[in-house]
JSON list of C-alpha atoms in Angstrom, two decimals:
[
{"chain": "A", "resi": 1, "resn": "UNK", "atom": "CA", "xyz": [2.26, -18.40, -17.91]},
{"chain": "A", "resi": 2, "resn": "UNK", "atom": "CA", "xyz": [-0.86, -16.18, -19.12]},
{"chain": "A", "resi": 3, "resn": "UNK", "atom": "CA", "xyz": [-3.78, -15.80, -16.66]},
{"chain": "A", "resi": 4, "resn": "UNK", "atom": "CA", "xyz": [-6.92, -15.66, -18.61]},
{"chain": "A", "resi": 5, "resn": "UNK", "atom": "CA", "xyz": [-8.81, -12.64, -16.70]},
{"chain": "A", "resi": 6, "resn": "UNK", "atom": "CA", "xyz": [-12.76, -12.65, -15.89]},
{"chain": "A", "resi": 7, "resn": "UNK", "atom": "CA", "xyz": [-12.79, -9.55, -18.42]},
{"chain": "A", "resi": 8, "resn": "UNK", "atom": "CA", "xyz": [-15.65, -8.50, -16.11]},
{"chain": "A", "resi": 9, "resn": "UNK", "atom": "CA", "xyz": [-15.47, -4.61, -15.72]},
{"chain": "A", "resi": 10, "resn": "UNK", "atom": "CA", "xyz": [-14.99, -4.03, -12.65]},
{"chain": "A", "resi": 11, "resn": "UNK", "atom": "CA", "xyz": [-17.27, -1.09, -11.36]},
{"chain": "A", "resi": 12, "resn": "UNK", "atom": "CA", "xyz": [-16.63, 0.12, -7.63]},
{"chain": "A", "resi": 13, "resn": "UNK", "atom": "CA", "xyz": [-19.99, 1.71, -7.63]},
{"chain": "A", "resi": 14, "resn": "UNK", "atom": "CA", "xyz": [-21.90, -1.71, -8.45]},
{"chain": "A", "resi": 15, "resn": "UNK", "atom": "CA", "xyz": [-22.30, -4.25, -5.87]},
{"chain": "A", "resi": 16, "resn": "UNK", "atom": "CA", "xyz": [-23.12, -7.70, -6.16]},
{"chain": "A", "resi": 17, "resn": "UNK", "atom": "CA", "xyz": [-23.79, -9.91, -3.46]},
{"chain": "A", "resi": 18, "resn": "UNK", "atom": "CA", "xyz": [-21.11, -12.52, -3.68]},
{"chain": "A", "resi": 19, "resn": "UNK", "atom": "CA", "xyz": [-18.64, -9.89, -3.74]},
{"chain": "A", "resi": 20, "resn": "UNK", "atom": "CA", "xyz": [-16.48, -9.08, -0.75]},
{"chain": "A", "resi": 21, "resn": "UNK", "atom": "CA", "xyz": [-13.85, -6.03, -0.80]},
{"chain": "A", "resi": 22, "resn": "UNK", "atom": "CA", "xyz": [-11.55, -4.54, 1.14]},
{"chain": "A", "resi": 23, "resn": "UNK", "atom": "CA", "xyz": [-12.42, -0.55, 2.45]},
{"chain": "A", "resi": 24, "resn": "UNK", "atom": "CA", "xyz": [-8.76, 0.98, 2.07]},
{"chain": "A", "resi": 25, "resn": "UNK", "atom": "CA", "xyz": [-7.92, 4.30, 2.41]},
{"chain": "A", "resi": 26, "resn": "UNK", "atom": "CA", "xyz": [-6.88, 6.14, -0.71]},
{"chain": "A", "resi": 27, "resn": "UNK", "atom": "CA", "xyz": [-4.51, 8.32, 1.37]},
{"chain": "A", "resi": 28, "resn": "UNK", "atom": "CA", "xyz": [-2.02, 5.12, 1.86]},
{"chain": "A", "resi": 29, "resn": "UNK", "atom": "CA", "xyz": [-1.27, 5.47, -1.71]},
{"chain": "A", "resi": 30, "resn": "UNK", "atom": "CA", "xyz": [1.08, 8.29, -0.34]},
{"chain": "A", "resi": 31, "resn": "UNK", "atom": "CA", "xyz": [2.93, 6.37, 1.81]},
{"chain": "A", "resi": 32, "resn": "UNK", "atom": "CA", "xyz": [5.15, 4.60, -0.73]},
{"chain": "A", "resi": 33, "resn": "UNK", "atom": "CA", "xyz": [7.37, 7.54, -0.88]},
{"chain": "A", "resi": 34, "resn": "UNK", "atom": "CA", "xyz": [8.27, 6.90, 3.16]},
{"chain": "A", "resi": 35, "resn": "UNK", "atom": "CA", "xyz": [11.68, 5.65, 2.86]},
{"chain": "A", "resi": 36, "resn": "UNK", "atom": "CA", "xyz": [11.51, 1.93, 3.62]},
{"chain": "A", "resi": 37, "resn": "UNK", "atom": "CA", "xyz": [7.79, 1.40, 2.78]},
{"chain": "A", "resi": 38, "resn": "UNK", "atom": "CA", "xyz": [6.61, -0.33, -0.58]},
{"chain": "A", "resi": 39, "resn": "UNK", "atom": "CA", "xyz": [3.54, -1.67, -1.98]},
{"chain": "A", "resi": 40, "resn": "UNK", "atom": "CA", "xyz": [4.21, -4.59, 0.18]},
{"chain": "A", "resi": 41, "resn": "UNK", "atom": "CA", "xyz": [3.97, -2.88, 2.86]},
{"chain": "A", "resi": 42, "resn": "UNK", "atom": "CA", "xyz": [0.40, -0.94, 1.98]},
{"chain": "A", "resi": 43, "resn": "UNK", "atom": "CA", "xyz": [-0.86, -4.52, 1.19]},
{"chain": "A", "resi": 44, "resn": "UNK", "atom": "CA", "xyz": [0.45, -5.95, 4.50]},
{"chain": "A", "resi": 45, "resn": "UNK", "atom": "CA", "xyz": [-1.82, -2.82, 5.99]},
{"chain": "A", "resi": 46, "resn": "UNK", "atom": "CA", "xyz": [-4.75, -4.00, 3.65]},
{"chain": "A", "resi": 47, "resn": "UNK", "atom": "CA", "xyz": [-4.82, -7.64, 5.13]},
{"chain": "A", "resi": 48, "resn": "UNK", "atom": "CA", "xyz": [-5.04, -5.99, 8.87]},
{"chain": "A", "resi": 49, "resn": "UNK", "atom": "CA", "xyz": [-7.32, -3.90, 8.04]},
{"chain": "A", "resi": 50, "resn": "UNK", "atom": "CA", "xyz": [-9.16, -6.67, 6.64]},
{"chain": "A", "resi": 51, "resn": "UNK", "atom": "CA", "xyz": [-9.18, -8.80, 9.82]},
{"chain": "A", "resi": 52, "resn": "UNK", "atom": "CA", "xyz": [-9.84, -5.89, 11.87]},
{"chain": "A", "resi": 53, "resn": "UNK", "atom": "CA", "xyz": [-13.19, -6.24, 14.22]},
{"chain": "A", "resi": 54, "resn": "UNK", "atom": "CA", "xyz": [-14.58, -3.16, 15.08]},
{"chain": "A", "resi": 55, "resn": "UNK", "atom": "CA", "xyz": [-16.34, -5.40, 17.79]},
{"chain": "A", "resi": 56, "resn": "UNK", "atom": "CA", "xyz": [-12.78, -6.17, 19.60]},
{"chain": "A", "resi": 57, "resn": "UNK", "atom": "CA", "xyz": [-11.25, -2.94, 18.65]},
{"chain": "A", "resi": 58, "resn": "UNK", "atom": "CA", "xyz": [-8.36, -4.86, 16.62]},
{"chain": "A", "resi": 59, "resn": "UNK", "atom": "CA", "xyz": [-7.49, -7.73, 14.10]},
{"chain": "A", "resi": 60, "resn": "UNK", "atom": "CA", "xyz": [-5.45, -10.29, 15.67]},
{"chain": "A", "resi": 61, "resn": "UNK", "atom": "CA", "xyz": [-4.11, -13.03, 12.67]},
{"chain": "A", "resi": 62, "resn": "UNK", "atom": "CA", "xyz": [-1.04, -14.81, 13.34]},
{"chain": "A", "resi": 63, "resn": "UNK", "atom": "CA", "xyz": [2.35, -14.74, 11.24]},
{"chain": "A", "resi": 64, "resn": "UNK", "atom": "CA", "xyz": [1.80, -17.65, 9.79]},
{"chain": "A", "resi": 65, "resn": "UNK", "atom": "CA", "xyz": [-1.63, -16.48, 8.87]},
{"chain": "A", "resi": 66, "resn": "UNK", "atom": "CA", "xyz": [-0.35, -12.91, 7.60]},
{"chain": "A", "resi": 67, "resn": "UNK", "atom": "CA", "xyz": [2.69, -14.83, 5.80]},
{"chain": "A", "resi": 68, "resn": "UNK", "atom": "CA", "xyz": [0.72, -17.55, 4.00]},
{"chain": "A", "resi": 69, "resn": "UNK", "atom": "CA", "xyz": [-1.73, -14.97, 3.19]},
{"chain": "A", "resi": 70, "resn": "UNK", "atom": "CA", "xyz": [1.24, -12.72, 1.53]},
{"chain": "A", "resi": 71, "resn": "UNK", "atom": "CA", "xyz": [3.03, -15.19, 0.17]},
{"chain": "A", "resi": 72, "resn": "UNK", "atom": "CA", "xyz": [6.11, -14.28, 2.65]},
{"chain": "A", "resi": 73, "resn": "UNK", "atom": "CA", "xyz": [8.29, -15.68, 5.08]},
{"chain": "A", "resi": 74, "resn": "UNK", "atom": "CA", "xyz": [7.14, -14.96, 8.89]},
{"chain": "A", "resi": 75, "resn": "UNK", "atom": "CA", "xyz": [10.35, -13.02, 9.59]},
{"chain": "A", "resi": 76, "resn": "UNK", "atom": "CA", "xyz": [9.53, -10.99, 6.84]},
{"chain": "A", "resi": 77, "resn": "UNK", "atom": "CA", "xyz": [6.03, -10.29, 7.83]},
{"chain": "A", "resi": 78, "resn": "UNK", "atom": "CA", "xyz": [7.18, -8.90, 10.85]},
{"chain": "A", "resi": 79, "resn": "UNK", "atom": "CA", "xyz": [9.55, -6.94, 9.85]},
{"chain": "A", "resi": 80, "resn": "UNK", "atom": "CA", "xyz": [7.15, -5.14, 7.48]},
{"chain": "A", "resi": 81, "resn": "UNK", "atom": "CA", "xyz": [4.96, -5.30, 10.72]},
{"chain": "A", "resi": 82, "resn": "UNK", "atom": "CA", "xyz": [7.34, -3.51, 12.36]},
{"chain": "A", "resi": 83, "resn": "UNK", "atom": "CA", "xyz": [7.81, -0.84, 9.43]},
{"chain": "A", "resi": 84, "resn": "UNK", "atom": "CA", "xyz": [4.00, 0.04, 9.57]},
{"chain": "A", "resi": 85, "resn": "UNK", "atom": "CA", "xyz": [4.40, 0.68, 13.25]},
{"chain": "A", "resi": 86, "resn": "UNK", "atom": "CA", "xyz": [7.26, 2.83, 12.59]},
{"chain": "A", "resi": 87, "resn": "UNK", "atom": "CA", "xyz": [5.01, 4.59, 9.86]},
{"chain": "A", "resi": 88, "resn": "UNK", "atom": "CA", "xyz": [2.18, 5.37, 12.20]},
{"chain": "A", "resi": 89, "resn": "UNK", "atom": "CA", "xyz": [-0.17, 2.84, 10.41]},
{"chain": "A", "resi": 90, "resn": "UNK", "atom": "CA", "xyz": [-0.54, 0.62, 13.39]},
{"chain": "A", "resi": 91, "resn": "UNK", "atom": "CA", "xyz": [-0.64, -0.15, 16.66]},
{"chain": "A", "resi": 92, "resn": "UNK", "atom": "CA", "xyz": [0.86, -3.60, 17.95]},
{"chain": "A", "resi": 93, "resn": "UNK", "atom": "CA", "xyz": [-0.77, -5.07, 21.32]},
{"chain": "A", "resi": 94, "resn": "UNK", "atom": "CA", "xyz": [2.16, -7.91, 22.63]},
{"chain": "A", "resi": 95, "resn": "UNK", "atom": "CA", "xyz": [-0.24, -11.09, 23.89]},
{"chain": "A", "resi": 96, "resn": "UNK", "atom": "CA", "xyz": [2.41, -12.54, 25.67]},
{"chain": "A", "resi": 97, "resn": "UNK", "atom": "CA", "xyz": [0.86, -15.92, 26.18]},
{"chain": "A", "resi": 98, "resn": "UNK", "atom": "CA", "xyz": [-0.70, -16.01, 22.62]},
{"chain": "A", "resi": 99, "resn": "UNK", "atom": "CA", "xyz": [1.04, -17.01, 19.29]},
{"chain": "A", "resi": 100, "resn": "UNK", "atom": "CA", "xyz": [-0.18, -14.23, 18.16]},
{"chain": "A", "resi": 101, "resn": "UNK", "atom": "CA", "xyz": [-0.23, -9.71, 18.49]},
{"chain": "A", "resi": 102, "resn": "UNK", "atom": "CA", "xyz": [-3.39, -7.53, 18.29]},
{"chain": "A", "resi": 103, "resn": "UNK", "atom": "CA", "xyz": [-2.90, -4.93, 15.52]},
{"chain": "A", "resi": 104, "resn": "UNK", "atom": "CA", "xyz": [-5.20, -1.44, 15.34]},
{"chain": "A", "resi": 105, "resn": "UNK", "atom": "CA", "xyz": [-5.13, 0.33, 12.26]},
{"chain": "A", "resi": 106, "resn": "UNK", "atom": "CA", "xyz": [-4.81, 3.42, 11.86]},
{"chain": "A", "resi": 107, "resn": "UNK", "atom": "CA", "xyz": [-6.18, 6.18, 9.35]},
{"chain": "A", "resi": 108, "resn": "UNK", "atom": "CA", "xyz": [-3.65, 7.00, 7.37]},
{"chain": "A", "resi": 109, "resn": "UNK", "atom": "CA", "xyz": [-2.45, 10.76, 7.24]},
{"chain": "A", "resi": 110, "resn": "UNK", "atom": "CA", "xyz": [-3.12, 13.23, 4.00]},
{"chain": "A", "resi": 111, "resn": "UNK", "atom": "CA", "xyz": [-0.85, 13.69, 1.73]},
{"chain": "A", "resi": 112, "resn": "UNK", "atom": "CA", "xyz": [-0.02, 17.13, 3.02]},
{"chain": "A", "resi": 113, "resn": "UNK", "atom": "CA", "xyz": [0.29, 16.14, 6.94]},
{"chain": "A", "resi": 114, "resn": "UNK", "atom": "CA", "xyz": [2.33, 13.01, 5.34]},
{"chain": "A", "resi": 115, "resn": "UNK", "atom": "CA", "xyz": [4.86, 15.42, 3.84]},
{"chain": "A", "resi": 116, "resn": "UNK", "atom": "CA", "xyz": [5.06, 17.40, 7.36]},
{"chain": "A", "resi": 117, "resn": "UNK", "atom": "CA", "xyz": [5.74, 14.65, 9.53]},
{"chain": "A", "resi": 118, "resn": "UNK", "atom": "CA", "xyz": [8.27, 13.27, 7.11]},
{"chain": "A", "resi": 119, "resn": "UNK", "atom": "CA", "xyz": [9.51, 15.71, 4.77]},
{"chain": "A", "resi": 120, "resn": "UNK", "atom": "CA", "xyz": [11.88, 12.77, 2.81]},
{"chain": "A", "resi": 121, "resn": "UNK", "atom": "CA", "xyz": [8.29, 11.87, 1.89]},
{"chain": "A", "resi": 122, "resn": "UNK", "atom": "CA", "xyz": [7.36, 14.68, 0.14]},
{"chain": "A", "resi": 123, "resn": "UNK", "atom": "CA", "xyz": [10.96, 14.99, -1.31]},
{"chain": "A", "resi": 124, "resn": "UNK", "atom": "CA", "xyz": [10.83, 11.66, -3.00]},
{"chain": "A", "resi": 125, "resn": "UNK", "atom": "CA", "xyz": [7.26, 12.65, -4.31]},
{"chain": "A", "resi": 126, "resn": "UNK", "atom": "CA", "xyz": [8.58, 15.20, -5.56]},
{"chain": "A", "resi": 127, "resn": "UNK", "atom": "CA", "xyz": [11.83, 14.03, -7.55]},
{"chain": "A", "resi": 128, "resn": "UNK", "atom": "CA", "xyz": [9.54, 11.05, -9.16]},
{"chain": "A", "resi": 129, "resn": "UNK", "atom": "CA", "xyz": [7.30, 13.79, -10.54]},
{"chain": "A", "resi": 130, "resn": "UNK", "atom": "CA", "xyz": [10.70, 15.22, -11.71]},
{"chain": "A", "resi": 131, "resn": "UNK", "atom": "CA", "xyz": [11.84, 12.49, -12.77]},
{"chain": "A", "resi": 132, "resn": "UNK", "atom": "CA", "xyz": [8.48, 11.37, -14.94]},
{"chain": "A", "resi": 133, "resn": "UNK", "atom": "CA", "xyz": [8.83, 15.33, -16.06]},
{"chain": "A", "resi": 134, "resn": "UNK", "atom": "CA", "xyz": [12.28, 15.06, -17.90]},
{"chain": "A", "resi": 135, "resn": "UNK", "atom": "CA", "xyz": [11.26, 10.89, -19.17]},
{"chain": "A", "resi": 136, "resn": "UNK", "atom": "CA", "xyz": [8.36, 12.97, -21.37]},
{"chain": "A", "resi": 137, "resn": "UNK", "atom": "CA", "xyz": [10.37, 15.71, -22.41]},
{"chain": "A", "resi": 138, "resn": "UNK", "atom": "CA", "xyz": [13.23, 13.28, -23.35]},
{"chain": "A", "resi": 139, "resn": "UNK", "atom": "CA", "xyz": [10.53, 11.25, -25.40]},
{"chain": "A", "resi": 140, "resn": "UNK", "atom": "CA", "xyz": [8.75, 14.94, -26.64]},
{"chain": "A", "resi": 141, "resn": "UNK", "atom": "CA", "xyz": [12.27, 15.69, -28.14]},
{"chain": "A", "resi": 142, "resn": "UNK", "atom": "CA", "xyz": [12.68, 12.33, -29.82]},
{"chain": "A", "resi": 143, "resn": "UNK", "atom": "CA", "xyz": [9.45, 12.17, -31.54]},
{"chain": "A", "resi": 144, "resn": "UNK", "atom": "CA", "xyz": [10.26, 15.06, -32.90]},
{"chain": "A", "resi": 145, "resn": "UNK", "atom": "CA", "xyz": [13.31, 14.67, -33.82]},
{"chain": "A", "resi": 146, "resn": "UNK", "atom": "CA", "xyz": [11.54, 11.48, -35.80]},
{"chain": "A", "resi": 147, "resn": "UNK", "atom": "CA", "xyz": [9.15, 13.65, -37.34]},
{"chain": "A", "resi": 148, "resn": "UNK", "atom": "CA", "xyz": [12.31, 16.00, -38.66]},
{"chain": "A", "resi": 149, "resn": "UNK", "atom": "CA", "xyz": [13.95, 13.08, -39.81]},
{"chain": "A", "resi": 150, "resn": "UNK", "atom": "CA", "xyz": [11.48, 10.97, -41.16]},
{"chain": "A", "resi": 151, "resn": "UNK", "atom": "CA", "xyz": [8.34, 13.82, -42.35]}
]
């Protein structure tokens, strides 16, 4: 199937009024090179960030709310809970006679206090910038082998 977009530019600087976005922090973007974290995860951090209220001091949705939301199973959804807790990206509050937590997010840290606290961080950053490194040299060396060949 083939989605038809709005081909509407989208320009963060411009705001409209019917238009509602999420403020993320750029520095999460870093965090998919935690072992165990994906852009699942980052997007699972979005959506509690999104029902945060500042005037309660956390976002409180449900699983079922956070897994119909993300298109994932409730187990799943807190077990990706659980992995952002892990990461330092939130806090979970147990409501023991609720269905549901209370979840604080947190800022996330720079890249550079990212790779100090974990340094498998930083190493996977850096063997995907390796790795990219050797892909364009590998293609470098068959264009122009192409260009040899072929003039």
């Amino acid at each position: 199937m083939k989605i038809t977009g709005s081909k509407s530019v989208f320009n963060k600087k411009e705001r409209t009024e019917d238009e509602y976005f999420i403020k993320l922090p750029s520095d999460i973007a870093h965090y998919m090179y935690v072992p165990g974290i994906s852009a699942r995860h980052t997007f699972l951090y979005a959506m509690i960030v999104d029902y945060y209220n500042p005037d309660y001091g956390y976002a409180w949705p449900s699983y079922i709310k956070l897994a119909t939301d993300l298109n994932r199973s409730t187990q799943t959804v807190g077990q990706d809970l659980r992995k952002l807790y892990d990461a330092g990206l939130i806090e979970i509050i147990k409501v023991p006679s609720k269905d549901y937590n209370r979840y604080v997010p947190y800022k996330p840290l720079t890249q550079g206090e990212l790779w100090l606290a974990c340094p498998e961080a930083g190493e996977n950053y850096r063997a995907k910038i390796k790795q990219l490194d050797e892909e364009r040299s590998r293609d470098h060396e068959k264009l122009r082998q192409l260009r040899t060949t072929y003039p």
